[in-house]
PDB file of C-alpha atoms in Angstrom:
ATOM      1  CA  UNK A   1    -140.572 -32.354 -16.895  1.00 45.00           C
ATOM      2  CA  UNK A   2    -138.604 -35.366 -17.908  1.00 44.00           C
ATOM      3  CA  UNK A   3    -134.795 -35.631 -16.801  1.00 49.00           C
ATOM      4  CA  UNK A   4    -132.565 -35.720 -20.039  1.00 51.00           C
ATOM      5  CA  UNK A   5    -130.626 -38.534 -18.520  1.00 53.00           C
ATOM      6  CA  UNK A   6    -133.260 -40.642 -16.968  1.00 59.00           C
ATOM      7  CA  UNK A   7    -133.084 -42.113 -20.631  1.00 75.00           C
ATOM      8  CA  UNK A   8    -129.566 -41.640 -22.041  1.00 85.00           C
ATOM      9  CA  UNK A   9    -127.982 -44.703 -23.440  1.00 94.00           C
ATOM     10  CA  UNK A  10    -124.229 -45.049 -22.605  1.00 96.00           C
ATOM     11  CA  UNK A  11    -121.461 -46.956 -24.934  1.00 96.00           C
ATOM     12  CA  UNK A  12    -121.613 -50.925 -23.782  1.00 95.00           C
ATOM     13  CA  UNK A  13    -121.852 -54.288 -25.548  1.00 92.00           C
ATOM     14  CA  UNK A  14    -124.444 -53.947 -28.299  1.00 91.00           C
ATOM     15  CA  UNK A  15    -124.466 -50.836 -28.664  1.00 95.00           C
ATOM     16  CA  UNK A  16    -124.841 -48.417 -31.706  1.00 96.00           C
ATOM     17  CA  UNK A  17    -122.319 -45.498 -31.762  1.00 96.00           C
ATOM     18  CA  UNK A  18    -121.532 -42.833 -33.064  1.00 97.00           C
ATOM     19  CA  UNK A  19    -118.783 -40.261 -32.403  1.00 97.00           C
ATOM     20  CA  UNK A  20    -115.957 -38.021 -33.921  1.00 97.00           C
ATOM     21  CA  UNK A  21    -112.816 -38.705 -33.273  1.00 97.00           C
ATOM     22  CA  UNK A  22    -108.548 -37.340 -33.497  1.00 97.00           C
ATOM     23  CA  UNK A  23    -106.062 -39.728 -32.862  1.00 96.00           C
ATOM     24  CA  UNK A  24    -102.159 -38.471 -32.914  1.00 97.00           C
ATOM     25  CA  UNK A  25     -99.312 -39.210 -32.417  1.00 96.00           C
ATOM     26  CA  UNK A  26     -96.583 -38.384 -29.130  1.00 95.00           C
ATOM     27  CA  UNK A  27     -95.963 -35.158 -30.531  1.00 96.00           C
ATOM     28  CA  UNK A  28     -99.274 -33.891 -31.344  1.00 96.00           C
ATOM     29  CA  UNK A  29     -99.109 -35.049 -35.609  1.00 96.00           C
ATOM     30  CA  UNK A  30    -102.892 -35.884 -36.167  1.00 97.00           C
ATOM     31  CA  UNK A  31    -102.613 -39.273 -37.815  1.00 94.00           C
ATOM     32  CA  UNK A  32    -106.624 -39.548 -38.487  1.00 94.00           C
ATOM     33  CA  UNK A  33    -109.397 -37.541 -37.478  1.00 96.00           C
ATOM     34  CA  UNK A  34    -113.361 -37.547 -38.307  1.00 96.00           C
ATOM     35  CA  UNK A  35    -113.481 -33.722 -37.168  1.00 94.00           C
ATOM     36  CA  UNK A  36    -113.997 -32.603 -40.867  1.00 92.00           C
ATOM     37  CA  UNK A  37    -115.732 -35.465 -42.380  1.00 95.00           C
ATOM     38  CA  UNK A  38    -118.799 -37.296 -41.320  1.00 95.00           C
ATOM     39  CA  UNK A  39    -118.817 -38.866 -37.744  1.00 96.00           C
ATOM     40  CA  UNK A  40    -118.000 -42.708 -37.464  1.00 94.00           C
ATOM     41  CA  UNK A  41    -120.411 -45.391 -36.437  1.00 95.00           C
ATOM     42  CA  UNK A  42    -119.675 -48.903 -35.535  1.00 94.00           C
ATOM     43  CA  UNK A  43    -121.273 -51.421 -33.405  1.00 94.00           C
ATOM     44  CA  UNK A  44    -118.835 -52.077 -29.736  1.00 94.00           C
ATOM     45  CA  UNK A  45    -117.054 -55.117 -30.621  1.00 89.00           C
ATOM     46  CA  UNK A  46    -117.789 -55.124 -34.412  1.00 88.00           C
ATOM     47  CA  UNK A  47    -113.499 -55.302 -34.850  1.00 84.00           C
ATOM     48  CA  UNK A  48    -113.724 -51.820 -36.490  1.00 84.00           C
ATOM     49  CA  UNK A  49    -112.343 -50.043 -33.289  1.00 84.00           C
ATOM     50  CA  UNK A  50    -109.184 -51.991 -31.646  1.00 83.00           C
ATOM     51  CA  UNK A  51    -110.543 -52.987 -28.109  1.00 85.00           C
ATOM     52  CA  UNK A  52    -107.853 -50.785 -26.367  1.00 91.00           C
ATOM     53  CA  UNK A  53    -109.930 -48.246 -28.282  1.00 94.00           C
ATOM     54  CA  UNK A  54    -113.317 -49.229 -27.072  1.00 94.00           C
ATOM     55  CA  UNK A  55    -112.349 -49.659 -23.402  1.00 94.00           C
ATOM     56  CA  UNK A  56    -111.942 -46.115 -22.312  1.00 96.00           C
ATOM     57  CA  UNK A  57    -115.023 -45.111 -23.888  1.00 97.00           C
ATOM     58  CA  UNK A  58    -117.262 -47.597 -22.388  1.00 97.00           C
ATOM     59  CA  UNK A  59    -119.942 -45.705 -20.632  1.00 97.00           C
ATOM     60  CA  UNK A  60    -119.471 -42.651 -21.954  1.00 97.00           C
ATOM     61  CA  UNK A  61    -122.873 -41.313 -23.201  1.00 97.00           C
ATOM     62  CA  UNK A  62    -124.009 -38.476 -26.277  1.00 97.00           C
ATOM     63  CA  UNK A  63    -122.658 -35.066 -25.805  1.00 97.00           C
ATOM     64  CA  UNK A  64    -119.335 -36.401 -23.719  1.00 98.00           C
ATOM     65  CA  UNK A  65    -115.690 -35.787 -24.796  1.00 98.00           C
ATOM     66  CA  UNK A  66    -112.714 -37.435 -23.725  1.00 97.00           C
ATOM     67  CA  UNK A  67    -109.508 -37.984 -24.308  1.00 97.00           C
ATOM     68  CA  UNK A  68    -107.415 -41.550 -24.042  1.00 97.00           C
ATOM     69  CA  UNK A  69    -103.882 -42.358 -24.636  1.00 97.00           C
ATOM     70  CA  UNK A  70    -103.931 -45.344 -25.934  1.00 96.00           C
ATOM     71  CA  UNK A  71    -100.714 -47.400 -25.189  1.00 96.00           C
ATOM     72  CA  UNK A  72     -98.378 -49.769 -28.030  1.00 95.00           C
ATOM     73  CA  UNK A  73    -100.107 -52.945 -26.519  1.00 93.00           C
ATOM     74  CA  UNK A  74    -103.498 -51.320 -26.821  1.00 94.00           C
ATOM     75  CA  UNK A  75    -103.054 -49.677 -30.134  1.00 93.00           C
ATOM     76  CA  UNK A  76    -101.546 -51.411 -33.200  1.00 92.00           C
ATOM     77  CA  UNK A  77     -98.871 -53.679 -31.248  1.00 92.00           C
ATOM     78  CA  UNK A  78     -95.283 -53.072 -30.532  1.00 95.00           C
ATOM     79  CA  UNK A  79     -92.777 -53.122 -33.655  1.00 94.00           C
ATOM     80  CA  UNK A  80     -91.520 -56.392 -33.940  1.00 95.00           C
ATOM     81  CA  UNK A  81     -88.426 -57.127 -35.698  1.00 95.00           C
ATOM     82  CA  UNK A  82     -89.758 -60.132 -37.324  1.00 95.00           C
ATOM     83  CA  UNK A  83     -92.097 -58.609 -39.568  1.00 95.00           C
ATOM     84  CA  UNK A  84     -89.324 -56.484 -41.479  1.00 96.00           C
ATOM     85  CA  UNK A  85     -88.622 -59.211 -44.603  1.00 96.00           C
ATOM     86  CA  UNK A  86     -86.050 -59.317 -47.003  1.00 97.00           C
ATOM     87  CA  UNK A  87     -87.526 -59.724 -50.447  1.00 95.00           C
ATOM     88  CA  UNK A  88     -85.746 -60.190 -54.047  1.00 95.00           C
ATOM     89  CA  UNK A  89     -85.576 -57.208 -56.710  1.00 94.00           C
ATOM     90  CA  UNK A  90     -86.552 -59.383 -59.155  1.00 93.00           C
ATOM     91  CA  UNK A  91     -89.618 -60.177 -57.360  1.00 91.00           C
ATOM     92  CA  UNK A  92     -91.068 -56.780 -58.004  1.00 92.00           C
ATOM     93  CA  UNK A  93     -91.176 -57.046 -61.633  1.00 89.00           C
ATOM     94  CA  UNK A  94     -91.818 -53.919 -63.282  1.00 88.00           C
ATOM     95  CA  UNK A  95     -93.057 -51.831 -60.261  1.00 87.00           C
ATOM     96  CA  UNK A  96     -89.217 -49.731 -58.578  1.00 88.00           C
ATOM     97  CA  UNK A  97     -89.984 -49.641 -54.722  1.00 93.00           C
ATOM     98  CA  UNK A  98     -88.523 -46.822 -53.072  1.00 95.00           C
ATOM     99  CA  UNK A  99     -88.448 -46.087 -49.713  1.00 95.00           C
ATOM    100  CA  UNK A 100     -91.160 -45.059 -47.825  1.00 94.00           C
ATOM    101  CA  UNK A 101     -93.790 -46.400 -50.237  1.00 94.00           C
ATOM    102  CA  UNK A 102     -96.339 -48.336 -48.997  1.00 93.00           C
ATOM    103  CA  UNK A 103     -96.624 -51.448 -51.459  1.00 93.00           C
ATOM    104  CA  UNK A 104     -99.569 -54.187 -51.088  1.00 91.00           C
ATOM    105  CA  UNK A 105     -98.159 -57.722 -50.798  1.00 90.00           C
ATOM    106  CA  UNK A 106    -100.050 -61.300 -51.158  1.00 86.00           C
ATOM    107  CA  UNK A 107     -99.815 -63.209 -47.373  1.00 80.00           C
ATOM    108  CA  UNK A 108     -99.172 -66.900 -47.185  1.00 81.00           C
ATOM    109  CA  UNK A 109    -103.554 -66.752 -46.762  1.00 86.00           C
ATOM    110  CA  UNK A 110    -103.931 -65.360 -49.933  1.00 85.00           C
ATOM    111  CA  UNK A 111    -104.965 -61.980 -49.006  1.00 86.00           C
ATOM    112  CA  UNK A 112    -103.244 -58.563 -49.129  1.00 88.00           C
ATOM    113  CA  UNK A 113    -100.905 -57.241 -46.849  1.00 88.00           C
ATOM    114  CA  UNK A 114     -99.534 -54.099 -46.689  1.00 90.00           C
ATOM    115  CA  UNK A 115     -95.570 -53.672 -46.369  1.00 94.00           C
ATOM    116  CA  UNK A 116     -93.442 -50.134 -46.403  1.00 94.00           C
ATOM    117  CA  UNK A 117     -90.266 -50.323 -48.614  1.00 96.00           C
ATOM    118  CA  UNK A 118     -87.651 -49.692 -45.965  1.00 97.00           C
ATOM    119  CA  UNK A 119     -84.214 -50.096 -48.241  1.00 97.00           C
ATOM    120  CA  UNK A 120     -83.613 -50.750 -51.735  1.00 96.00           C
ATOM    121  CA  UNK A 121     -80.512 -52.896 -52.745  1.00 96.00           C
ATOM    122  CA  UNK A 122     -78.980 -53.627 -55.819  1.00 94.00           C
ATOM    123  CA  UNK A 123     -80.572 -57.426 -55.263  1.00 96.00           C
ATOM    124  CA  UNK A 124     -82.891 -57.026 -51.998  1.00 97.00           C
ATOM    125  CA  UNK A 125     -85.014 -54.811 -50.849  1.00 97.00           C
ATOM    126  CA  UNK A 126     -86.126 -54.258 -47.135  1.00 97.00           C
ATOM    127  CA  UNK A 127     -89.375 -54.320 -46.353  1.00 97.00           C
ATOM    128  CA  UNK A 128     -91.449 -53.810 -43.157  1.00 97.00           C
ATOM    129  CA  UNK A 129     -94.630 -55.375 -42.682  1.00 95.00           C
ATOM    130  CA  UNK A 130     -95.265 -53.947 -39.489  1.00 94.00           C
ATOM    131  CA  UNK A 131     -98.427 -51.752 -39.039  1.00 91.00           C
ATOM    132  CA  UNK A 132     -97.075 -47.940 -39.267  1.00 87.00           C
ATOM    133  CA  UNK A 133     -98.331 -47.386 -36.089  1.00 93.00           C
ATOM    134  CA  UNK A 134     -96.985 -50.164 -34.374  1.00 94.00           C
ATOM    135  CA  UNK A 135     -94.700 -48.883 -31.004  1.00 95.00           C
ATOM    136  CA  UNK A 136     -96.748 -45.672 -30.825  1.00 95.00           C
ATOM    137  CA  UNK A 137     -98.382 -44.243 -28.342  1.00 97.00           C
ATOM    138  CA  UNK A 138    -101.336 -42.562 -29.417  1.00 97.00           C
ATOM    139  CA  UNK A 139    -104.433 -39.977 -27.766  1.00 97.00           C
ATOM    140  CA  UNK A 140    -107.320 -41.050 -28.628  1.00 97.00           C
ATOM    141  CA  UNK A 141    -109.651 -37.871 -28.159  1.00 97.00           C
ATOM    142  CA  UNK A 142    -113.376 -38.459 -28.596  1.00 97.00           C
ATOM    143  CA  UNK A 143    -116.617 -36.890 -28.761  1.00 98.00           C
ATOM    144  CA  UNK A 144    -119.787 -38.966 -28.111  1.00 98.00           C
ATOM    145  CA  UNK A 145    -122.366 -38.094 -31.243  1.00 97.00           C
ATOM    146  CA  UNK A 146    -125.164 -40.771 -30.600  1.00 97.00           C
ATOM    147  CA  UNK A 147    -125.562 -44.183 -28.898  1.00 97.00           C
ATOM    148  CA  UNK A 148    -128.451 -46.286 -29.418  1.00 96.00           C
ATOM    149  CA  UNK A 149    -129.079 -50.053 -28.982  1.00 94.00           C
ATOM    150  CA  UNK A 150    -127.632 -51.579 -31.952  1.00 88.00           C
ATOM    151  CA  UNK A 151    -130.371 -53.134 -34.773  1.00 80.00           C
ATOM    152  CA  UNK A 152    -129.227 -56.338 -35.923  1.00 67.00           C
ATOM    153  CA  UNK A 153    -130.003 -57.734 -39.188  1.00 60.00           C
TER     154      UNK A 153
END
């Protein structure tokens, strides 16, 4: 008789993992979820879970649940007022923003940026370049899948 646990691998550094996951918002709107679609993997500290996202989970192992809320400073940042830009009609061309869209912008780097069309003018148009998340406070509700050492390439 072997005990189940005398081998279980639990979520650290290096580690493989992979687990389904809701996250919503305050009042319970499910803003993404893996529930019905196939689990996620990444690797802890890979950059595809925020760290305020990987710190709760640390040592959890497969077959645990939890759930997290995640604050503004852990999540996606708090809304800062700086990020909201004023850009030119004319600079859109042929493509009419209107509010609410989501438009992708070029950053000062070169690469894309995504900005939601806040207010159109007759000659500017408000735009807000702040993640859509930013200022939330989100639950983070997880179930472990799998962890394994991760293989690296």
């Amino acid at each position: 008789m072997s005990d189940e646990h005398a081998n279980a691998q639990y979520i650290d550094e290096g580690m493989q993992v992979t687990l389904h996951f809701t996250l919503k918002l305050e009042d319970g709107t499910v803003v993404d979820s893996t529930r019905d679609k196939q689990a996620a993997t990444f690797q802890v500290g890979d950059g595809n879970l925020p760290p305020g996202f990987e710190r709760p989970i640390m040592g959890l192992t497969a077959g645990e649940q939890g759930c997290y809320e995640i604050s503004p400073e852990h999540a996606f940042g708090q809304h800062n007022p700086q990020n909201v830009q004023m850009i030119a009609v004319d600079d859109f061309g042929d493509q009419v923003p209107e509010p609410g869209m989501v438009m992708s912008f070029a950053d000062a780097a070169g690469g894309e940026l995504p900005g939601v069309i806040k207010e159109v003018g007759e000659k500017q148009v408000e735009v807000d370049f702040n993640h859509p998340l930013a200022g939330r406070t989100l639950t983070f509700e997880v179930e472990v899948i799998e962890v394994s050492p991760a293989t690296t390439h």
